[in-house]
mmCIF file of C-alpha atoms and ligand atoms in Angstrom:
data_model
loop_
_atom_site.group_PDB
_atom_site.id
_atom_site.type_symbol
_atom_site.label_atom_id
_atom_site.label_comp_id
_atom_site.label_asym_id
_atom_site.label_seq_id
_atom_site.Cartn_x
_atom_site.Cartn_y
_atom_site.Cartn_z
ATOM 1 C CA UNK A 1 0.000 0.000 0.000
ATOM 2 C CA UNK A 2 1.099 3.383 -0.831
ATOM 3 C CA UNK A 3 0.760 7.079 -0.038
ATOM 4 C CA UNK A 4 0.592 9.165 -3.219
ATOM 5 C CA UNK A 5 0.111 13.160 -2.265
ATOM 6 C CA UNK A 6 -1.008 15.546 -4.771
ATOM 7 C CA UNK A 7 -2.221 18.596 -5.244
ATOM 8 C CA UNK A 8 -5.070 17.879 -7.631
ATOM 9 C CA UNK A 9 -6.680 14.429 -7.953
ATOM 10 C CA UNK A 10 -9.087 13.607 -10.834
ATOM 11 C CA UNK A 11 -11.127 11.111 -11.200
ATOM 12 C CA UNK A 12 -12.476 9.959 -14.221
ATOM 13 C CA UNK A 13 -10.594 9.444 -18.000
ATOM 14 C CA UNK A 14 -13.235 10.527 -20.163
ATOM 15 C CA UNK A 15 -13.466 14.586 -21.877
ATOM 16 C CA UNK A 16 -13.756 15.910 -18.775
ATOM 17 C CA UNK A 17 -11.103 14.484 -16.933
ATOM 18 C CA UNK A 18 -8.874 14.405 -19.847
ATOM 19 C CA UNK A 19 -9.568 18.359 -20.039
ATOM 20 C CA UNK A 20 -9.199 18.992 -16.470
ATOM 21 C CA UNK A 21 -5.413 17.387 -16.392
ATOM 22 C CA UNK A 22 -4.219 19.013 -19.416
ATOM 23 C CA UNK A 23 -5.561 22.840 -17.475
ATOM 24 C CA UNK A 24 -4.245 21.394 -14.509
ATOM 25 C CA UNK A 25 -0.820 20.042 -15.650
ATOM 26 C CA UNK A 26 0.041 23.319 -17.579
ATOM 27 C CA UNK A 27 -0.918 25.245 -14.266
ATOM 28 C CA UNK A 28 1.738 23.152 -12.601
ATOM 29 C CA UNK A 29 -0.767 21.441 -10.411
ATOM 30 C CA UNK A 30 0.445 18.124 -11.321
ATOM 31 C CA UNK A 31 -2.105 16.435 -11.444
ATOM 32 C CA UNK A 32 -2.956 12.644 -10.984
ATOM 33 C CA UNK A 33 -5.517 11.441 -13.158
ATOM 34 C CA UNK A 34 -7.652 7.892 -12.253
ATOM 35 C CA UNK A 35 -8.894 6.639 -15.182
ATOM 36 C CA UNK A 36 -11.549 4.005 -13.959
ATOM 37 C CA UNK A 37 -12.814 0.769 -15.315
ATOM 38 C CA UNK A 38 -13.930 2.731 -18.476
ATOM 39 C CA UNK A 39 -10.787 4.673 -19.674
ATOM 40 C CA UNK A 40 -11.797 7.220 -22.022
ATOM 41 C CA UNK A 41 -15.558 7.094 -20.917
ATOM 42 C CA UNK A 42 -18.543 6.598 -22.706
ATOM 43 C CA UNK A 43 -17.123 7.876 -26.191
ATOM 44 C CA UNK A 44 -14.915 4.560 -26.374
ATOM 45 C CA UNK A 45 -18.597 3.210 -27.271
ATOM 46 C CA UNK A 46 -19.321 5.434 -29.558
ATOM 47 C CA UNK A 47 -19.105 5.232 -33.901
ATOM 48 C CA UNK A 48 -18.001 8.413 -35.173
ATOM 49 C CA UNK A 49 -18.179 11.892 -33.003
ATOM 50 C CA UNK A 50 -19.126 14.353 -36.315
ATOM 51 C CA UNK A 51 -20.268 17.359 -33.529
ATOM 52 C CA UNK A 52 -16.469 17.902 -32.093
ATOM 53 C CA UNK A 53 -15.199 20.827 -33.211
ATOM 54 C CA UNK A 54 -11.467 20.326 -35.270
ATOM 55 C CA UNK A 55 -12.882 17.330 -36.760
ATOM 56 C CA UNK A 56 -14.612 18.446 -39.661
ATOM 57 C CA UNK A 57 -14.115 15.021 -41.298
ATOM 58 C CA UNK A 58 -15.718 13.247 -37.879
ATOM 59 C CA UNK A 59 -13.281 10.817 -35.785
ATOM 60 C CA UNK A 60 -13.853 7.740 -33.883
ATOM 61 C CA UNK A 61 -14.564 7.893 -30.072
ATOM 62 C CA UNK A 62 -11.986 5.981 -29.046
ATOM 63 C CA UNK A 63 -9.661 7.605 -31.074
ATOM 64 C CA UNK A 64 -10.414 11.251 -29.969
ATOM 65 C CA UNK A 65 -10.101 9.772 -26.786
ATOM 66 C CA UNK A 66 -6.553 8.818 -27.308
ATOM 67 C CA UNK A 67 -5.907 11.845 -28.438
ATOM 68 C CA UNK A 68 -6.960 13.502 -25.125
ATOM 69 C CA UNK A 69 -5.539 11.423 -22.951
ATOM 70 C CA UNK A 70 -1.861 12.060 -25.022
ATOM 71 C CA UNK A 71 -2.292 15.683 -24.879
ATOM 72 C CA UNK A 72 -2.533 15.076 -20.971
ATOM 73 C CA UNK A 73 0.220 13.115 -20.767
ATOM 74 C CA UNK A 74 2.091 15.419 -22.662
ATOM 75 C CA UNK A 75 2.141 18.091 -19.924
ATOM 76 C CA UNK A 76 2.684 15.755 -17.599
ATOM 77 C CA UNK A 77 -0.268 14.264 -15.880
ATOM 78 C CA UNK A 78 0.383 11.234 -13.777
ATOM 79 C CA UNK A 79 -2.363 8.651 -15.727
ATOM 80 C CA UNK A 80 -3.154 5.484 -13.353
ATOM 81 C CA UNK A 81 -5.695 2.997 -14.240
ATOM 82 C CA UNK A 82 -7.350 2.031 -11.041
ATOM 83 C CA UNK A 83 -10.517 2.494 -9.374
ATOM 84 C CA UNK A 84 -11.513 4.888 -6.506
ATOM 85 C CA UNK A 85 -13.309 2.894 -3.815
ATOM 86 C CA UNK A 86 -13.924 4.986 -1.349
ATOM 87 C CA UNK A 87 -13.469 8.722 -0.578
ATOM 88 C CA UNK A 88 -13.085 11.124 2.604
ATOM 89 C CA UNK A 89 -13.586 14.492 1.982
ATOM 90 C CA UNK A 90 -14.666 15.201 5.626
ATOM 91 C CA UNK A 91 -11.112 16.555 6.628
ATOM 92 C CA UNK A 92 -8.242 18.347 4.186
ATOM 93 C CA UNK A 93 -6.148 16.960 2.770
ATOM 94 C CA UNK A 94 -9.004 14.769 1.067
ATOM 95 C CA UNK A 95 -8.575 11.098 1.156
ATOM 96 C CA UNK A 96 -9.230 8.248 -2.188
ATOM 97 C CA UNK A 97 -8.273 5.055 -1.130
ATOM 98 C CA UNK A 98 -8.020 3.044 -4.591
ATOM 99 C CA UNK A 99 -8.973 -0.619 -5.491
ATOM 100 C CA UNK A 100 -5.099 -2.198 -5.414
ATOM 101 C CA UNK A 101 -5.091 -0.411 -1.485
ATOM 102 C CA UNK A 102 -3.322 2.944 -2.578
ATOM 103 C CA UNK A 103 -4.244 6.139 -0.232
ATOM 104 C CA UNK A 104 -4.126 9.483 -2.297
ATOM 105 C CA UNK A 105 -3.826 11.963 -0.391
ATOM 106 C CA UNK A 106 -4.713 15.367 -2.761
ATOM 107 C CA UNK A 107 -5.359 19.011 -1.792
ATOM 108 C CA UNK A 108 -8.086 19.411 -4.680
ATOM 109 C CA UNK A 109 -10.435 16.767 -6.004
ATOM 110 C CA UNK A 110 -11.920 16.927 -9.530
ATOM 111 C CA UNK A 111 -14.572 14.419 -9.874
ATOM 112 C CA UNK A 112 -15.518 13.683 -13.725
ATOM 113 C CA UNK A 113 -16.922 10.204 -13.527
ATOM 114 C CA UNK A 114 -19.525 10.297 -16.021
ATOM 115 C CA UNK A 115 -22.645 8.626 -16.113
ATOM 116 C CA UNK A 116 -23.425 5.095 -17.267
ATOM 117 C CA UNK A 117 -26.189 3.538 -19.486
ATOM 118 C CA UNK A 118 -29.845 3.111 -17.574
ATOM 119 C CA UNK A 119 -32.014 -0.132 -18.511
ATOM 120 C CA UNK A 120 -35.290 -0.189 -18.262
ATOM 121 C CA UNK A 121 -35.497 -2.496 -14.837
ATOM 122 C CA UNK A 122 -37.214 -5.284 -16.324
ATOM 123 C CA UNK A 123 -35.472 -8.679 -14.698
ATOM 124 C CA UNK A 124 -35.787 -10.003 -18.357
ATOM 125 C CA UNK A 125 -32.756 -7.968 -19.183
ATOM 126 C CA UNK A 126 -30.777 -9.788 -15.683
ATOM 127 C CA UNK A 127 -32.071 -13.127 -17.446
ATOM 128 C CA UNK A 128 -30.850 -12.581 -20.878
ATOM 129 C CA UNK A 129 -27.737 -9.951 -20.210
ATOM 130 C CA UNK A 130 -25.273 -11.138 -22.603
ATOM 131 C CA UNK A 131 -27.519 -13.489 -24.339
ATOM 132 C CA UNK A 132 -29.293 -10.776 -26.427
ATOM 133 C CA UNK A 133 -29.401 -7.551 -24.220
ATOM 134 C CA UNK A 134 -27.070 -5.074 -24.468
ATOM 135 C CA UNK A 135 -26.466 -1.307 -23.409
ATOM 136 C CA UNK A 136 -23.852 -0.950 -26.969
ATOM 137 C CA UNK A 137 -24.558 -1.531 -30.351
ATOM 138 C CA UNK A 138 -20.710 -0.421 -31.256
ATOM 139 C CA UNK A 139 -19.694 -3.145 -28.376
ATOM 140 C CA UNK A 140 -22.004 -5.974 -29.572
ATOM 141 C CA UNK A 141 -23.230 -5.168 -32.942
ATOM 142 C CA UNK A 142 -20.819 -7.098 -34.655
ATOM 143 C CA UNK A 143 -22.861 -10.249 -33.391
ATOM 144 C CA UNK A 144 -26.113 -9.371 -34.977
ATOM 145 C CA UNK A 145 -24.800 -9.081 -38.668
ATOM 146 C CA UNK A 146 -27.882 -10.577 -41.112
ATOM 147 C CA UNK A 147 -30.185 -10.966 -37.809
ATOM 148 C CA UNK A 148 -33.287 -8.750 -36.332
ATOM 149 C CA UNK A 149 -32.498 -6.338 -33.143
ATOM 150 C CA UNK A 150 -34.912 -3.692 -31.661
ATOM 151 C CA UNK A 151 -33.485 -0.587 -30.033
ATOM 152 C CA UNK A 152 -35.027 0.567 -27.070
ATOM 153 C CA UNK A 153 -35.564 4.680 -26.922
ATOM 154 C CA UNK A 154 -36.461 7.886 -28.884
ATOM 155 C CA UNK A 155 -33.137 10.170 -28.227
ATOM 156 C CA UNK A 156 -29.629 10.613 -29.969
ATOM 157 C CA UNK A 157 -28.083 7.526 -28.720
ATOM 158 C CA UNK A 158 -31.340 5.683 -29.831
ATOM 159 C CA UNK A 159 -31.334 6.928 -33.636
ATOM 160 C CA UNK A 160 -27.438 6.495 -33.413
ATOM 161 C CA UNK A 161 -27.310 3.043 -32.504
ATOM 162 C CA UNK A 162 -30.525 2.366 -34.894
ATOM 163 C CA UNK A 163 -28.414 3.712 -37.957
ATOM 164 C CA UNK A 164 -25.436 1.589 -36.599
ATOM 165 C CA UNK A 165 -26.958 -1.327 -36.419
ATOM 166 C CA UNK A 166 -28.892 -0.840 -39.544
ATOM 167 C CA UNK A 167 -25.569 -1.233 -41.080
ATOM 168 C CA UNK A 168 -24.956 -4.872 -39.984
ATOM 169 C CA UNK A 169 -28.212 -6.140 -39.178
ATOM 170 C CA UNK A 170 -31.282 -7.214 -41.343
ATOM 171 C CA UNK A 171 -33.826 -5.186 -39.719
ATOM 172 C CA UNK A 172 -33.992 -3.238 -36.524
ATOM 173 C CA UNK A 173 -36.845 -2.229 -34.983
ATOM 174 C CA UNK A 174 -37.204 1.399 -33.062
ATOM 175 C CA UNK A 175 -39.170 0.835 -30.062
ATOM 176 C CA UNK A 176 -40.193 4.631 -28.894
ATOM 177 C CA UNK A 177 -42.775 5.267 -25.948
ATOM 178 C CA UNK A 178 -43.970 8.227 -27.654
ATOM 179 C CA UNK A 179 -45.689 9.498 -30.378
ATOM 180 C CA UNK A 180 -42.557 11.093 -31.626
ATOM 181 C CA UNK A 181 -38.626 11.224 -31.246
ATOM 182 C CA UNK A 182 -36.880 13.288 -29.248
ATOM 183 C CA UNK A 183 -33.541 12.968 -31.155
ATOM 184 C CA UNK A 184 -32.010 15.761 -33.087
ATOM 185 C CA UNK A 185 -33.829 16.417 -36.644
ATOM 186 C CA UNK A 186 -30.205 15.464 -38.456
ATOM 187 C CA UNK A 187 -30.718 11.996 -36.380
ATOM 188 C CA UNK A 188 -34.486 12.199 -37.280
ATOM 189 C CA UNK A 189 -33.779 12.157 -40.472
ATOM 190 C CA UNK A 190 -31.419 9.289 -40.704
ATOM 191 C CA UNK A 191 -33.673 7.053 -39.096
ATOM 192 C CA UNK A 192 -36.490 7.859 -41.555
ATOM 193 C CA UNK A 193 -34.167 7.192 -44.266
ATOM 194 C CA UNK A 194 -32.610 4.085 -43.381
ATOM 195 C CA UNK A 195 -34.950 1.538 -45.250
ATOM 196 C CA UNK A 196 -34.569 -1.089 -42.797
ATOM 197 C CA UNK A 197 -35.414 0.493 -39.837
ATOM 198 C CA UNK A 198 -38.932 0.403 -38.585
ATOM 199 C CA UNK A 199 -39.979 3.096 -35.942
ATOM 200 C CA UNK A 200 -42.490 1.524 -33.411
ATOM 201 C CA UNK A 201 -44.012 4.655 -31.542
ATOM 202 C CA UNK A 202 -46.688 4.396 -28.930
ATOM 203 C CA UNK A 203 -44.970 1.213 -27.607
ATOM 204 C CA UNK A 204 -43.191 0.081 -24.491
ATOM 205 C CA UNK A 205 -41.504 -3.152 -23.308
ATOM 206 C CA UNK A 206 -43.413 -5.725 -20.971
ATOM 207 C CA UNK A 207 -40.914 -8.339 -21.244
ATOM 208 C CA UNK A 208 -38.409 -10.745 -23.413
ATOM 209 C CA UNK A 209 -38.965 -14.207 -24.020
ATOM 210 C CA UNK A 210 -36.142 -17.200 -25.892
ATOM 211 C CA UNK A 211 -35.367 -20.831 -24.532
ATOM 212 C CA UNK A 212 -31.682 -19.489 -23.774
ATOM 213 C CA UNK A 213 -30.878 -16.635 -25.337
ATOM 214 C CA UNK A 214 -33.390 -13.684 -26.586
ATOM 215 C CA UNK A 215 -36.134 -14.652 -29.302
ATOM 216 C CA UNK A 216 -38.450 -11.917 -29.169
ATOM 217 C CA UNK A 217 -40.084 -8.598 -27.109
ATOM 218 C CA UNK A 218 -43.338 -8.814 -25.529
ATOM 219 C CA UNK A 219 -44.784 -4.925 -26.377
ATOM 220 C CA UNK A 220 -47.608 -3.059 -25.407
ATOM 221 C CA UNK A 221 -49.030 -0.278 -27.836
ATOM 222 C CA UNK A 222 -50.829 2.880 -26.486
ATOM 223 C CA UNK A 223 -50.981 1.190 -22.753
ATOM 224 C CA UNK A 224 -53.652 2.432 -20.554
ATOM 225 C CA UNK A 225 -55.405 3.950 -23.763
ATOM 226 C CA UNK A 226 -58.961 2.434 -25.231
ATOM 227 C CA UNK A 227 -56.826 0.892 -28.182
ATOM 228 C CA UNK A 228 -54.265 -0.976 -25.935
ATOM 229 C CA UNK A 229 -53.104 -3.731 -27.811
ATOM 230 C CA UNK A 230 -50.155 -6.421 -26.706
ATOM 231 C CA UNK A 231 -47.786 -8.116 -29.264
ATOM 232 C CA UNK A 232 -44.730 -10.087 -29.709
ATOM 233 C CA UNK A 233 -42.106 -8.590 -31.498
ATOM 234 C CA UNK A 234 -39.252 -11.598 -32.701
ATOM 235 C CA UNK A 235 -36.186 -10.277 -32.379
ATOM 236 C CA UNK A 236 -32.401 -11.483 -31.994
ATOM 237 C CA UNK A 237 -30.972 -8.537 -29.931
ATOM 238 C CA UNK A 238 -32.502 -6.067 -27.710
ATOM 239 C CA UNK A 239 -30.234 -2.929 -26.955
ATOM 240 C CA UNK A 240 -30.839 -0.329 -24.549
ATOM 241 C CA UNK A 241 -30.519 3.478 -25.350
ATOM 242 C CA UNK A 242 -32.532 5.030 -22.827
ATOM 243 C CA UNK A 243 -30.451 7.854 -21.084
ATOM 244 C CA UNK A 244 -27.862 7.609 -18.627
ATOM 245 C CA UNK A 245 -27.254 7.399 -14.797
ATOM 246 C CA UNK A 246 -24.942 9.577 -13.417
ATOM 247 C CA UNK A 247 -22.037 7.608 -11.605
ATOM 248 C CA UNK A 248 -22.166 9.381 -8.032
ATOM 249 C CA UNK A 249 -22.813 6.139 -5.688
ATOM 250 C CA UNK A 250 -18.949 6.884 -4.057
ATOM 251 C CA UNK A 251 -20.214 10.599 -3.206
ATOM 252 C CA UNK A 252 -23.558 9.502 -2.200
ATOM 253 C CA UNK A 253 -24.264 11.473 1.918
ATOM 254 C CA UNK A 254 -20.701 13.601 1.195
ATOM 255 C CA UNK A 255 -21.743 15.628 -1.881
ATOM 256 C CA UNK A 256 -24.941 17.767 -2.523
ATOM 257 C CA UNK A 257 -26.420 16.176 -5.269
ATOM 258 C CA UNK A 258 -30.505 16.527 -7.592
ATOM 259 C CA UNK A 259 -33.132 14.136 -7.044
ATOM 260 C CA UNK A 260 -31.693 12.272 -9.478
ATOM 261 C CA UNK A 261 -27.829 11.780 -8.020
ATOM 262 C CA UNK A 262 -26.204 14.241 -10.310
ATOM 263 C CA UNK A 263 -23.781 16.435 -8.103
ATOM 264 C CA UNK A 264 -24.639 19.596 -7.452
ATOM 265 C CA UNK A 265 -22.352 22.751 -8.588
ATOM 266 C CA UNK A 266 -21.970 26.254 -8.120
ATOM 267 C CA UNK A 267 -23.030 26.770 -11.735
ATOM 268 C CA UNK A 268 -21.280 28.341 -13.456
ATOM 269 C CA UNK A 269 -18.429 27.476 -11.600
ATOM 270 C CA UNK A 270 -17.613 23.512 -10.524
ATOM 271 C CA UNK A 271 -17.399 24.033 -6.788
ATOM 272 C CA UNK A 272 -19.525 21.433 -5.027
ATOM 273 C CA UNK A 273 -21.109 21.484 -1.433
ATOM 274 C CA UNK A 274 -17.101 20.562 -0.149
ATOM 275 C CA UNK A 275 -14.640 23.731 -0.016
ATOM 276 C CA UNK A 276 -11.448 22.038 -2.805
ATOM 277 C CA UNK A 277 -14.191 19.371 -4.442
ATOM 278 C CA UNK A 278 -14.593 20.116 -7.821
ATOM 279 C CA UNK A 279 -17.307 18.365 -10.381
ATOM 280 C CA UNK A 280 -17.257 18.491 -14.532
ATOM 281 C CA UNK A 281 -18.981 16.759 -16.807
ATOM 282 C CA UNK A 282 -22.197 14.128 -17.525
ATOM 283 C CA UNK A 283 -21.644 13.478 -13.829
ATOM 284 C CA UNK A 284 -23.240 17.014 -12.812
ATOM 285 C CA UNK A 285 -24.921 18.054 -15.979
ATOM 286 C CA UNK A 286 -28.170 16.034 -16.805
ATOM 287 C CA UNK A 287 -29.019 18.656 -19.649
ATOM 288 C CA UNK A 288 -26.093 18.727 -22.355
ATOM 289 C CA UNK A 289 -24.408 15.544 -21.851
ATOM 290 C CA UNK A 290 -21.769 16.475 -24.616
ATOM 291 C CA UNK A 291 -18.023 15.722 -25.377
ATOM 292 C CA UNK A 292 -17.728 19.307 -26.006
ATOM 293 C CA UNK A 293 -20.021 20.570 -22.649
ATOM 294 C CA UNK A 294 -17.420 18.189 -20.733
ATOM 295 C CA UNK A 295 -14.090 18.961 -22.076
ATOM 296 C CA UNK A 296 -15.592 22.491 -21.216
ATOM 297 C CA UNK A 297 -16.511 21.626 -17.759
ATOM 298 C CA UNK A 298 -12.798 19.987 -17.284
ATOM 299 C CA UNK A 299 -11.035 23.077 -18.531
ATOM 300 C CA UNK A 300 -13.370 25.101 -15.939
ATOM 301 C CA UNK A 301 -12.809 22.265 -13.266
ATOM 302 C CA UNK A 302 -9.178 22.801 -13.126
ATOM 303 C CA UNK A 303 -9.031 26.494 -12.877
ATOM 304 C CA UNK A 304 -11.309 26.478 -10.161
ATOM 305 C CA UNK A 305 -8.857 24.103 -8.430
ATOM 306 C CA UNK A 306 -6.167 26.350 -9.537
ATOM 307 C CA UNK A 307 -7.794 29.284 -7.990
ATOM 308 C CA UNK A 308 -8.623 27.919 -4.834
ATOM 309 C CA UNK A 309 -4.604 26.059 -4.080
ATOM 310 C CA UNK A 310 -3.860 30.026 -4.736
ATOM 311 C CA UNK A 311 -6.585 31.369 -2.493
ATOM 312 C CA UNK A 312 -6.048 28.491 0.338
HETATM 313 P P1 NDP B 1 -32.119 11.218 -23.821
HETATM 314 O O1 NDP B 1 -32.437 11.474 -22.405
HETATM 315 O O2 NDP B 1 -32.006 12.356 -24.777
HETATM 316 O O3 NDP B 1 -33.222 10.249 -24.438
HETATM 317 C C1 NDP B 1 -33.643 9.113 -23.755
HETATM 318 C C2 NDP B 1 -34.732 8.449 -24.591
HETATM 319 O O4 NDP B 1 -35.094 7.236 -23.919
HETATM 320 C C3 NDP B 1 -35.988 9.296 -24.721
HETATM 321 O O5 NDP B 1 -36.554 9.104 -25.979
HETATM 322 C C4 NDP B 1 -36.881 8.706 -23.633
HETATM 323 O O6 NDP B 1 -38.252 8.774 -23.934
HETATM 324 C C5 NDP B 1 -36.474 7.246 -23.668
HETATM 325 N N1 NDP B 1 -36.746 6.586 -22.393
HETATM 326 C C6 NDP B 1 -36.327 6.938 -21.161
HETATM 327 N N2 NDP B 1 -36.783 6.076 -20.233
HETATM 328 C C7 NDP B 1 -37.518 5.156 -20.905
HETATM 329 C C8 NDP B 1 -38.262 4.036 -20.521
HETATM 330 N N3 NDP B 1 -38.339 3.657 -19.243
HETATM 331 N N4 NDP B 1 -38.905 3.330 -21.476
HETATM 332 C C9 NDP B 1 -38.814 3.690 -22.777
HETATM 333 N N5 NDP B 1 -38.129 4.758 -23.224
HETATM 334 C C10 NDP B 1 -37.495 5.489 -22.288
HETATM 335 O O7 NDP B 1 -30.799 10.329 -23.770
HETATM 336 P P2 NDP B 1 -29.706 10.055 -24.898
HETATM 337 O O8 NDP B 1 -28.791 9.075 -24.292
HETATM 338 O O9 NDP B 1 -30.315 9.711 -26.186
HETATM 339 O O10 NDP B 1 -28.963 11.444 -25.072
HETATM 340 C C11 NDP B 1 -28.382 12.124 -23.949
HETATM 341 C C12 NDP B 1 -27.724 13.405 -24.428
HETATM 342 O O11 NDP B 1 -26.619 13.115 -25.272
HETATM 343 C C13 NDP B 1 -28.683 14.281 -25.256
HETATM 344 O O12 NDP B 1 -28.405 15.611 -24.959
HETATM 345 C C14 NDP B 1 -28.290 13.952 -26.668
HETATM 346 O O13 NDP B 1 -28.583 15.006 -27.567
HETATM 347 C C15 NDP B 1 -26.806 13.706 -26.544
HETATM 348 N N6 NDP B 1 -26.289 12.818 -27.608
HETATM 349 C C16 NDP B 1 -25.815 13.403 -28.746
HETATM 350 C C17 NDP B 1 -25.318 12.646 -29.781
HETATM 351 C C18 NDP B 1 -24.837 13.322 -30.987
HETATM 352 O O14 NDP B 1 -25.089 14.507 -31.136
HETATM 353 N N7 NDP B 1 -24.141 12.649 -31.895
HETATM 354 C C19 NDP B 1 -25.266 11.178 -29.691
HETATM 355 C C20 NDP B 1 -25.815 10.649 -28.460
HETATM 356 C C21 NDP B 1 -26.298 11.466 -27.463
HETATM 357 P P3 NDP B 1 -39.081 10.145 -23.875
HETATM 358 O O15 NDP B 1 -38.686 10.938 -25.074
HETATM 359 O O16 NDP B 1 -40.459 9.619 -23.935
HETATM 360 O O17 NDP B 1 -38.735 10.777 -22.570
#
């Protein structure tokens, strides 16, 4: 077990945290960057990002996130892979006591942990995780080439992974609660014109049914209306693209945080509820949820650190 002291811990490898280290490193904060179980975040499941600005030819997720994470390392940020267990912000220096039994002991704390896919909490998708359900079409989509696969949801990620998948599978099926999407018109659009995929509005998910792995969806049109009707839908793969969790169960009784566990910030700034904790990113931001809005938040993360190391 070791001691590591810094000045400015952050934890999370995704825009965000990425951001915040190379601020941070060219304030001479040297900073330590934990990169999680995830690095590079959710973009390392993404296709192509076509909305970051510099890349007016688009680039892959995983890429830009390599690119971030050199630029970092460039100026010096100490990158570990590793996972914060447990935190102690009740006392300065703060306290992160990581997975392999490492104490860091750090004057600032940026947390930019992100937020993780939701499901829809039906214990179908326990039964048939891995045998059909899936949170990532870029992840598993390779599996479903010449089959039948419904996305769940009516937002960006939805259309996104509908138009990805369209690409490798037969037919995929939109399953959308609503009467209409939510997504972007440009993502709209591609949906509509992507012959094989069928929007299914008005409909939700009761359950999923297959001897071992998944053979179909068990759906319910226009529930609780006079025209209710219930129908099975045979599919291969069922993927999830419902909106996100934020990933705040570590800071859960130490942080102010919404109704809905994103960590609370002295917007526009990133101070949180603790004096030297600092949050940026899909972590504390349930509206924008954006490469761009998080590399953004990092950059603003690490001069609030900076400010308050001067101020202290
Ligand atoms: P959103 O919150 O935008 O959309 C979630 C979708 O899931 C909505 O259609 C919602 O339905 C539906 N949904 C939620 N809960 C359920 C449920 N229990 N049953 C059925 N459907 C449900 O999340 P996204 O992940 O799509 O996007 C998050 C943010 O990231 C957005 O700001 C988006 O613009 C952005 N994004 C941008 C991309 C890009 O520009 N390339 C790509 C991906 C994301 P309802 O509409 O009825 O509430």
């Amino acid at each position: 077990m070791a001691e590591i002291i810094t000045r400015c811990a952050i934890i999370g490898g995704g825009p965000a945290g990425y951001t915040a280290a190379i601020y941070a490193s060219r304030a001479n904060l040297a900073p330590l960057l934990i990169e999680g179980m995830q690095p590079g975040g959710q973009l390392t499941t993404t296709t192509e990002v076509e909305n970051f600005p510099g890349y007016p030819q688009g680039i892959s997720g995983p890429e830009m996130m390599e690119e971030f994470r050199l630029q970092a390392q460039r100026f010096g940020t100490d990158i570990r892979l590793g996972v914060v267990t447990s935190v102690d912000f009740s006392s300065r220096p703060f306290r992160l006591t990581l997975d392999n039994g490492d104490i860091i002991v750090a004057k600032t704390v940026i947390i930019a942990t992100g937020a993780s896919a939701r499901y829809l909490g039906l214990p179908d998708e326990q039964k048939y995780m891995g045998m059909g359900v899936s949170a990532c079409a870029t992840c598993d989509g390779f599996f479903y080439r010449n089959r039948t696969v419904a996305v769940v949801g009516g937002g960006d990620t939805a259309c996104e992974e509908a138009v990805y998948l369209a690409s490798l599978a037969k037919q995929v099926y939109l399953i959308v609660r609503k009467p209409a999407l939510r997504a972007s018109k440009v993502m709209q659009e591609r949906v509509f014109n992507t012959p094989n995929i069928k929007v299914l509005f008005n409909c939700n998910t009761a359950g999923l049914y297959g001897e071992e792995v998944v053979e179909g969806a068990r759906l319910i049109e226009r529930k609780g209306e006079a025209e209710e009707r219930s129908f099975d839908l045979p599919i291969d793969g069922f993927f999830l693209a419902i909106g996100h969790t934020p990933n705040t169960t570590l800071f859960q009784g130490k942080l102010d945080m919404d109704g809905n566990g994103y960590i609370k910030v002295e917007s526009p700034s990133t101070r949180t509820s603790v004096p030297g904790v600092f949050a940026a990113g899909d972590v504390c931001d349930p509206s924008y949820q954006q490469a761009v809005n998080a590399a953004a938040a990092g950059c603003r993360a690490a001069m609030d650190a900076d400010r308050f190391l001067i101020e202290d």
